[in-house]
XYZ file of C-alpha atoms in Angstrom:
593
model
C 25.393 -17.999 -9.152
C 25.673 -21.818 -9.523
C 29.425 -21.577 -10.150
C 29.906 -19.527 -6.971
C 27.798 -21.986 -5.021
C 29.904 -24.938 -6.276
C 33.084 -23.076 -5.360
C 31.819 -22.719 -1.802
C 30.844 -26.404 -1.641
C 34.366 -27.345 -2.817
C 35.808 -25.273 0.001
C 33.654 -27.162 2.483
C 34.771 -30.530 1.070
C 38.379 -29.387 1.216
C 37.960 -28.345 4.851
C 36.425 -31.721 5.698
C 39.376 -33.518 4.122
C 41.786 -31.387 6.086
C 40.005 -32.044 9.359
C 40.039 -35.798 8.605
C 43.792 -35.764 8.113
C 43.660 -36.478 4.370
C 46.415 -34.683 2.446
C 48.175 -33.988 5.743
C 51.846 -33.664 4.959
C 51.263 -32.995 1.254
C 49.222 -29.786 1.505
C 51.023 -26.794 3.035
C 48.954 -25.317 5.871
C 49.716 -21.791 7.007
C 47.928 -21.953 10.360
C 51.283 -21.373 11.972
C 51.130 -17.827 10.591
C 48.635 -17.039 13.358
C 50.751 -16.816 16.471
C 47.956 -15.933 18.897
C 45.428 -18.663 18.075
C 45.634 -19.785 21.705
C 44.271 -16.389 22.772
C 41.071 -16.903 20.805
C 37.938 -18.038 22.595
C 37.543 -21.807 22.531
C 34.382 -21.545 20.409
C 36.281 -19.609 17.707
C 39.505 -21.571 17.255
C 38.186 -24.090 14.746
C 36.752 -21.285 12.608
C 39.939 -19.222 12.742
C 42.037 -22.257 11.824
C 39.817 -23.037 8.843
C 39.798 -19.429 7.638
C 43.574 -19.305 7.949
C 44.077 -22.577 6.103
C 41.979 -21.227 3.239
C 43.802 -17.877 3.075
C 40.689 -15.955 4.073
C 42.430 -14.393 7.056
C 46.065 -13.781 7.825
C 47.978 -12.364 10.706
C 49.410 -8.875 10.840
C 53.002 -8.127 9.951
C 54.050 -9.871 13.156
C 51.822 -12.894 12.611
C 49.122 -11.924 15.125
C 45.400 -12.156 14.352
C 44.223 -10.307 17.492
C 40.996 -12.351 17.814
C 39.392 -10.135 20.445
C 39.975 -6.891 18.548
C 37.040 -5.016 17.024
C 36.901 -5.230 13.251
C 36.621 -2.214 10.949
C 34.271 -2.026 7.979
C 37.213 -2.247 5.578
C 38.569 -5.349 7.332
C 35.114 -6.929 7.445
C 34.438 -6.384 3.750
C 37.835 -7.818 2.868
C 37.143 -11.029 4.788
C 33.623 -11.354 3.340
C 34.835 -10.914 -0.245
C 37.544 -13.533 0.271
C 35.339 -16.007 2.127
C 32.394 -15.792 -0.267
C 34.513 -15.670 -3.423
C 33.014 -12.387 -4.636
C 33.971 -11.492 -8.219
C 36.887 -9.029 -8.226
C 37.454 -8.735 -11.980
C 36.894 -5.602 -14.071
C 36.614 -3.288 -11.090
C 36.268 0.480 -11.675
C 39.458 2.514 -11.618
C 37.694 5.553 -10.180
C 36.978 5.150 -6.445
C 33.324 5.029 -5.425
C 34.099 6.419 -1.960
C 36.337 9.341 -1.086
C 37.793 7.621 1.987
C 38.808 4.495 0.037
C 41.065 5.827 -2.752
C 42.638 3.550 -5.349
C 45.816 3.272 -3.255
C 43.919 2.120 -0.142
C 44.804 -1.454 0.843
C 41.094 -2.432 0.832
C 40.147 -0.591 -2.377
C 39.550 -3.691 -4.533
C 37.570 -5.460 -1.811
C 35.358 -2.456 -1.060
C 34.667 -1.877 -4.756
C 33.852 -5.554 -5.329
C 31.475 -5.662 -2.360
C 29.841 -2.394 -3.375
C 29.291 -3.563 -6.961
C 27.807 -6.823 -5.686
C 25.332 -4.871 -3.570
C 26.702 -6.268 -0.316
C 27.600 -2.878 1.163
C 26.850 0.782 0.625
C 28.309 3.968 1.988
C 27.518 5.872 5.161
C 26.602 9.089 3.336
C 28.407 12.106 1.884
C 30.325 9.859 -0.498
C 32.134 8.024 2.286
C 32.374 4.316 3.067
C 33.469 4.601 6.700
C 36.438 2.318 6.177
C 37.815 2.801 9.686
C 34.455 2.705 11.464
C 33.979 -0.329 13.649
C 31.433 -2.861 12.381
C 28.414 -3.769 14.500
C 26.894 -7.218 14.744
C 23.665 -6.156 13.060
C 25.581 -4.589 10.160
C 27.226 -7.954 9.557
C 23.844 -9.672 9.200
C 22.731 -7.111 6.614
C 25.858 -7.637 4.505
C 25.346 -11.404 4.486
C 21.686 -11.017 3.535
C 22.634 -8.640 0.717
C 25.029 -11.287 -0.585
C 22.044 -13.635 -0.915
C 20.077 -11.073 -2.985
C 17.439 -11.222 -0.277
C 15.661 -8.210 1.208
C 14.903 -7.926 4.901
C 11.305 -7.219 3.914
C 11.094 -10.588 2.137
C 12.256 -12.261 5.357
C 9.640 -10.357 7.358
C 6.932 -11.332 4.875
C 7.992 -14.975 4.856
C 9.133 -15.625 8.425
C 8.072 -12.751 10.643
C 10.194 -11.976 13.709
C 9.290 -14.812 16.058
C 12.918 -15.956 16.116
C 13.938 -12.720 17.868
C 11.516 -13.107 20.780
C 14.124 -15.009 22.811
C 16.422 -11.977 22.947
C 15.707 -9.507 25.746
C 17.446 -6.770 23.744
C 15.381 -7.304 20.575
C 13.902 -3.833 21.045
C 17.400 -2.386 20.591
C 17.734 -3.832 17.102
C 17.547 -1.277 14.304
C 14.418 -1.610 12.185
C 16.513 -1.922 9.015
C 18.371 -4.915 10.481
C 15.582 -6.983 12.059
C 14.869 -9.034 8.947
C 18.542 -9.876 8.417
C 19.024 -10.762 12.094
C 15.960 -13.026 11.932
C 17.439 -14.816 8.912
C 20.893 -15.139 10.503
C 19.482 -16.575 13.730
C 16.988 -18.930 12.052
C 19.737 -20.360 9.831
C 22.342 -20.758 12.601
C 24.675 -18.192 11.046
C 24.735 -16.195 14.273
C 23.587 -16.712 17.825
C 23.424 -14.473 20.857
C 26.285 -13.062 22.882
C 24.741 -14.565 26.004
C 21.912 -16.850 26.956
C 19.266 -14.334 25.877
C 21.013 -11.298 24.382
C 22.056 -10.519 20.812
C 23.903 -7.193 21.294
C 22.927 -5.765 17.883
C 24.909 -2.556 18.298
C 27.855 -4.349 19.885
C 31.119 -4.025 18.023
C 31.924 -7.211 16.130
C 35.271 -8.790 16.973
C 37.566 -10.527 14.522
C 36.971 -13.932 16.068
C 33.190 -13.424 15.929
C 33.425 -12.665 12.215
C 35.512 -15.789 11.690
C 32.828 -17.887 13.395
C 29.965 -16.194 11.521
C 31.540 -16.754 8.109
C 32.576 -20.281 9.041
C 28.967 -21.038 9.991
C 27.818 -19.462 6.738
C 30.196 -21.615 4.692
C 29.528 -24.788 6.677
C 25.747 -24.463 6.279
C 25.764 -22.838 2.843
C 23.535 -25.404 1.136
C 20.800 -25.036 3.761
C 21.213 -21.250 3.796
C 20.889 -20.929 0.018
C 17.819 -23.146 0.035
C 16.251 -21.042 2.785
C 17.041 -17.831 0.901
C 15.591 -19.255 -2.312
C 12.315 -20.058 -0.557
C 12.047 -16.509 0.784
C 13.426 -14.617 -2.207
C 10.650 -12.756 -3.989
C 9.815 -9.195 -5.002
C 8.107 -7.318 -2.184
C 6.034 -4.135 -2.371
C 6.382 -1.771 0.572
C 3.957 1.141 0.695
C 4.337 3.893 3.312
C 5.934 1.378 5.668
C 3.445 -1.455 5.046
C 4.605 -4.710 3.473
C 1.702 -5.481 1.159
C 0.248 -8.978 1.207
C -0.978 -9.761 -2.303
C -2.859 -12.704 -3.797
C -0.802 -12.392 -6.984
C 2.976 -12.144 -6.532
C 4.951 -9.319 -8.189
C 7.482 -10.328 -10.850
C 11.043 -9.056 -11.365
C 11.958 -8.949 -15.059
C 14.903 -7.169 -16.673
C 15.275 -4.739 -13.806
C 11.558 -3.920 -13.717
C 9.083 -5.022 -11.066
C 5.652 -5.826 -12.479
C 3.045 -5.296 -9.782
C -0.481 -6.741 -9.672
C -3.008 -3.954 -10.156
C -4.648 -4.969 -6.843
C -1.554 -3.607 -5.069
C -2.635 -0.066 -5.930
C -6.054 -0.716 -4.396
C -4.185 -1.345 -1.131
C -2.498 2.016 -1.699
C -5.970 3.604 -1.703
C -5.891 4.277 -5.445
C -8.879 3.621 -7.713
C -8.287 0.740 -10.130
C -10.564 -0.154 -13.059
C -9.980 -3.235 -15.226
C -12.259 -3.968 -18.162
C -14.048 -7.318 -18.369
C -11.645 -8.673 -20.986
C -8.716 -7.455 -18.868
C -7.236 -5.656 -21.854
C -7.153 -2.171 -20.350
C -6.432 -0.803 -16.884
C -7.098 2.679 -15.511
C -5.474 3.672 -12.213
C -6.255 6.969 -10.471
C -4.945 8.421 -7.233
C -7.298 8.816 -4.270
C -7.908 12.495 -5.061
C -8.819 11.631 -8.655
C -6.582 14.322 -10.159
C -3.857 12.030 -11.539
C -4.281 8.930 -13.679
C -2.642 6.464 -16.010
C -4.272 4.410 -18.775
C -2.583 1.119 -19.679
C -3.186 -1.690 -22.160
C -1.914 -5.259 -21.816
C 0.939 -6.064 -24.176
C 1.448 -2.385 -25.014
C 4.452 -0.316 -23.892
C 2.556 2.906 -24.566
C 0.520 4.397 -21.717
C -1.274 7.715 -21.206
C -0.985 9.876 -18.099
C -3.333 12.558 -16.775
C -5.790 12.058 -19.621
C -8.874 14.244 -19.127
C -10.877 13.270 -22.177
C -14.143 11.355 -21.960
C -13.112 8.473 -24.202
C -10.266 6.014 -24.517
C -6.878 7.742 -25.009
C -5.678 4.805 -27.144
C -8.328 5.829 -29.703
C -8.044 9.590 -29.205
C -5.533 11.415 -31.480
C -5.621 14.424 -29.154
C -4.151 12.279 -26.351
C -0.783 11.992 -28.105
C 0.712 14.603 -25.783
C -0.150 12.443 -22.785
C 1.623 9.338 -24.090
C 4.619 7.820 -22.318
C 6.725 4.757 -23.128
C 6.899 2.044 -20.488
C 10.039 0.003 -19.805
C 7.830 -3.089 -19.608
C 4.370 -3.789 -20.984
C 1.475 -4.778 -18.696
C 0.467 -8.424 -18.998
C -2.029 -10.917 -17.654
C -1.097 -13.156 -14.754
C -3.650 -15.384 -13.089
C -6.720 -13.341 -12.254
C -4.920 -10.007 -12.270
C -3.018 -7.694 -14.576
C 0.637 -7.009 -13.850
C 1.671 -3.390 -14.404
C 5.084 -1.677 -14.152
C 5.031 -0.556 -10.515
C 7.455 2.365 -10.654
C 5.889 3.951 -13.742
C 2.352 3.676 -12.363
C 3.315 4.980 -8.922
C 5.062 8.030 -10.362
C 2.208 8.702 -12.793
C -0.304 9.027 -9.939
C 1.914 11.251 -7.791
C 3.832 8.747 -5.687
C 7.564 8.072 -5.532
C 9.063 4.640 -6.145
C 12.470 3.034 -5.745
C 13.377 -0.438 -7.016
C 16.233 -2.615 -5.804
C 16.873 -4.586 -8.972
C 18.889 -7.197 -7.068
C 16.254 -8.144 -4.477
C 13.107 -6.933 -6.227
C 12.128 -4.740 -3.277
C 9.946 -1.861 -4.468
C 9.426 0.969 -1.996
C 6.506 3.250 -2.859
C 5.669 6.388 -0.900
C 2.693 8.714 -0.992
C 3.261 11.858 1.057
C -0.463 12.636 1.013
C -1.291 9.378 2.851
C -0.549 8.290 6.425
C 2.277 5.932 7.230
C 1.280 2.298 7.722
C -2.263 2.868 6.419
C -3.319 -0.725 7.174
C -2.735 -0.106 10.876
C -4.308 3.350 10.810
C -7.480 2.094 9.145
C -7.700 -0.864 11.526
C -7.520 1.531 14.487
C -10.095 3.762 12.823
C -12.455 0.803 12.479
C -12.229 0.289 16.252
C -14.130 3.545 16.756
C -17.306 1.597 16.004
C -16.254 -1.800 17.333
C -18.858 -4.550 17.413
C -18.035 -8.077 18.503
C -16.480 -9.955 21.379
C -13.477 -8.810 23.399
C -11.156 -10.140 26.049
C -8.630 -8.028 27.926
C -6.194 -8.706 30.739
C -3.747 -6.582 32.687
C -0.919 -7.435 35.054
C 0.586 -4.558 37.028
C 3.196 -4.432 39.780
C 4.916 -1.726 41.808
C 8.411 -2.648 42.958
C 10.700 -1.044 45.540
C 13.919 -0.898 43.532
C 16.057 -0.318 46.633
C 14.751 -3.236 48.709
C 13.934 -5.302 45.607
C 10.463 -5.984 47.003
C 7.065 -6.058 45.333
C 4.953 -3.404 47.045
C 1.655 -4.137 45.355
C 0.331 -6.199 42.497
C -2.845 -6.012 40.455
C -4.273 -8.437 37.910
C -7.368 -7.557 35.959
C -9.378 -9.424 33.354
C -12.535 -8.443 31.501
C -14.390 -10.185 28.703
C -17.715 -9.735 27.012
C -19.377 -8.314 23.917
C -20.214 -4.917 22.485
C -22.837 -3.771 19.991
C -23.098 0.002 19.663
C -24.227 1.494 23.014
C -24.911 -1.960 24.467
C -22.307 -4.176 26.112
C -21.693 -7.045 28.507
C -18.701 -7.407 30.802
C -17.447 -10.077 33.184
C -14.582 -8.770 35.272
C -12.206 -10.149 37.873
C -9.825 -7.934 39.842
C -7.151 -9.357 42.141
C -4.912 -7.204 44.339
C -1.943 -8.408 46.341
C 0.391 -6.761 48.832
C 2.683 -8.077 51.598
C 0.532 -6.698 54.440
C -3.019 -7.680 53.444
C -2.332 -10.644 51.201
C -4.448 -11.336 48.137
C -8.018 -10.240 47.554
C -10.270 -10.865 44.550
C -13.532 -9.339 43.410
C -15.764 -10.357 40.499
C -18.265 -8.188 38.659
C -20.866 -8.763 35.964
C -22.471 -5.799 34.216
C -24.833 -5.366 31.261
C -25.107 -1.925 29.666
C -28.164 -1.027 27.566
C -27.765 2.517 26.285
C -27.115 4.635 29.373
C -28.659 2.117 31.748
C -26.419 -0.268 33.697
C -27.420 -3.572 35.282
C -25.131 -5.021 37.940
C -25.264 -8.579 39.236
C -24.800 -9.366 42.937
C -22.238 -12.165 42.714
C -23.342 -13.627 46.082
C -27.108 -13.780 45.460
C -27.181 -13.771 41.652
C -29.736 -10.937 41.713
C -29.554 -8.168 39.091
C -30.248 -4.517 39.900
C -30.270 -1.234 38.024
C -27.487 1.248 38.757
C -26.391 4.518 37.209
C -23.002 5.207 35.679
C -22.250 7.530 38.601
C -23.040 4.769 41.093
C -20.806 2.336 39.215
C -17.915 4.785 39.370
C -18.549 5.535 43.058
C -18.696 1.827 43.968
C -15.719 0.913 41.790
C -17.726 -1.398 39.529
C -15.923 -1.814 36.183
C -17.812 -2.167 32.905
C -17.198 -1.803 29.176
C -17.995 1.737 28.054
C -17.858 2.005 24.265
C -17.932 5.812 24.336
C -14.934 6.021 26.675
C -13.107 3.439 24.576
C -13.928 5.417 21.444
C -12.514 8.599 22.988
C -9.233 6.873 23.866
C -8.964 5.402 20.363
C -9.515 8.869 18.913
C -6.643 10.125 21.086
C -4.432 7.434 19.625
C -5.402 8.391 16.073
C -4.779 12.080 16.801
C -1.231 11.214 17.917
C -0.647 8.687 15.146
C 1.813 10.844 13.228
C 4.101 11.093 16.275
C 4.429 7.341 16.752
C 7.497 5.305 15.886
C 5.880 2.421 13.966
C 7.535 -0.621 12.423
C 5.809 -3.192 10.244
C 7.362 -6.305 11.798
C 6.217 -8.812 9.205
C 3.783 -11.619 9.701
C 2.640 -13.454 12.821
C 0.032 -16.073 13.626
C -2.750 -15.281 16.101
C -5.091 -18.159 16.912
C -4.313 -19.910 13.653
C -4.778 -16.798 11.508
C -1.878 -15.169 9.678
C -1.795 -11.465 10.518
C 0.433 -8.404 10.124
C 2.407 -7.393 13.205
C 3.224 -3.795 14.089
C 5.651 -2.648 16.770
C 5.220 0.819 18.253
C 7.417 2.878 20.551
C 5.913 5.905 22.267
C 8.062 8.821 23.371
C 7.441 11.136 26.310
C 5.997 13.854 24.120
C 2.901 11.820 23.294
C 2.383 9.827 26.473
C -0.219 12.273 27.747
C -2.142 11.680 24.512
C -2.124 7.909 24.937
C -2.582 7.478 28.686
C -6.236 7.715 29.802
C -6.954 11.126 31.289
C -8.048 9.777 34.669
C -4.616 8.240 35.226
C -2.721 11.513 34.937
C -3.860 13.033 38.199
C -5.178 16.350 36.962
C -2.526 18.989 36.393
C 0.356 16.752 37.491
C 2.555 15.894 34.536
C 3.929 12.490 33.690
C 7.440 13.872 34.211
C 6.506 14.948 37.761
C 5.113 11.541 38.721
C 7.481 9.278 36.833
C 10.664 11.301 37.125
C 12.941 8.322 36.421
C 11.598 7.620 32.972
C 8.465 6.415 31.251
C 8.366 4.022 28.335
C 5.563 2.411 26.315
C 5.961 -0.343 23.763
C 3.060 -1.811 21.840
C 2.413 -4.621 19.418
C -0.721 -4.549 17.288
C -1.892 -7.379 15.039
C -4.105 -6.742 11.991
C -5.701 -9.451 9.836
C -6.220 -9.530 6.064
C -9.661 -7.953 6.471
C -8.074 -4.869 8.017
C -9.360 -5.770 11.489
C -7.404 -5.282 14.694
C -7.431 -8.702 16.385
C -4.887 -8.283 19.170
C -3.047 -5.533 21.004
C -0.257 -5.815 23.575
C 1.007 -2.846 25.582
C 3.994 -2.905 27.920
C 4.596 0.063 30.175
C 7.620 0.692 32.381
C 7.929 3.762 34.593
C 10.319 4.810 37.340
C 9.813 7.266 40.179
C 12.030 8.575 42.935
C 10.924 10.844 45.764
C 11.670 11.389 49.473
C 14.145 8.520 49.604
C 11.857 6.059 47.838
C 12.666 4.525 44.470
C 9.967 2.543 42.701
C 9.315 0.974 39.340
C 5.918 0.408 37.772
C 5.539 -2.440 35.293
C 2.339 -3.131 33.406
C 1.401 -5.489 30.594
C -2.058 -5.214 29.030
C -3.371 -7.588 26.363
C -6.600 -7.074 24.405
C -8.066 -9.557 21.925
C -11.032 -9.128 19.614
C -13.170 -11.691 17.777
C -16.426 -11.918 15.812
C -15.620 -8.387 14.666
C -18.549 -6.627 12.998
C -21.093 -9.148 14.266
C -24.419 -7.789 15.528
C -24.537 -9.522 18.918
C -27.895 -9.319 20.670
C -27.573 -7.809 24.136
C -30.725 -7.569 26.258
C -31.682 -6.399 29.718
C -31.489 -9.080 32.434
C -34.647 -7.670 34.049
């Protein structure tokens, strides 16, 4: 690795000498081989010239580079292998991919990149040599070259660097980590002031610039990768945050036993930390391990210790790596333990990423359990909503609504302070404020002009349009969400910081088929379907933030809907933000009378 790094540094020094005029006249430069350099975008010419001078790129048989032409996967891999000095010795004679036979012009480059873990096929034994490369695919290849997983980037950086792109939601989940790294290290930038175009076809001049940036900033990039590079455990979509880091040794990932607690398994470690017993949640599968011992016992049903039980010999297995002590935990071979208790596990020996799946458990269990805990929420809350209805033909705002509510909840008791502001071109802006205390089924409403409290019923509050926090209604809506959980498109988007606290961020996209489950019943208009009302599309995107205690601390929902009827065309936009604090605290709420 150090030799390759020094080779790249020497290339940079050589380029600097060339640009300074040193060796001019004594070093042959083949830039003239590119006849259409003048047709390249101004931002790309320096990169193309450098790549040409260093024999990374050449023109076609007529000397043309065609800078604006889309680049195929075979062409891209060839340039990457040349630019990054990937080892091309001792390549296999038998082709890995059916569409890149040994006689293919890119065979050696594809095989070298595949062996180095930079690229993989597209399925069915094919590489997709003639498929056009997308911008997000390029970022993944560069990250693979650094032996860095996208999950490690998410765990270390999060996705805050992508917030500036309005098309961030169009990025593939598998590419977000690599795009974050590329942007944060100035390897790539957007295609416009605030767009990235992840699925856009990469052009030859773009690739020249990307690789030039990579080479020019290689020292900083390698340092950044080194800081982020670590084994990561991903369980059912969740990137696990652990107090003790996993360790990659000889192709095996040793996982702290606490990781399996986060996978809802039962873990027992003796006081001396010599033996570990791990059982699945159902209790019908187990594995017994001993530190320093490559022998383990699976599915042992005896009452004693299998290491001292001759009858347990049939349950013995040999581990590829022995468990060992590390800090305050015991490291165990992750793949062997996962498979012993009925889970599947895959290890990327280059990056240390271990993906563990349990088909009997929900996806993203940290999020699911945090939502489940909200069924009995106690603490303080603050929520705000901004909604607008726009005439898309006249480009005018027809009506606007802002809403904020804050207070506390403790079981059937709650407080709420609410402000509602409506605005429209004809009547201007109007605001109303409300203050309500709920004790059981009894409501107390404050006259905001006189400051006098009075008792009202829930029916009267609804009739008079007085908003208040109703824990039972909130619980019912949360239960709807949980019932539809399996239909949601959920991405663990790494870490974020909310009010100084590091939390896990989840991004959720809701399709039409579950919108009726998520939208409060009173907004659907009885038997009228969402498709009938919003016949020009309906889209919900959510972000949910969960802390290390498994508590939901923030939720953001963005809704966009279009409708067209009787010559009118309108768009509804709504953003709702809810924040929760002092979660689990018994807050005293008393009657004001």
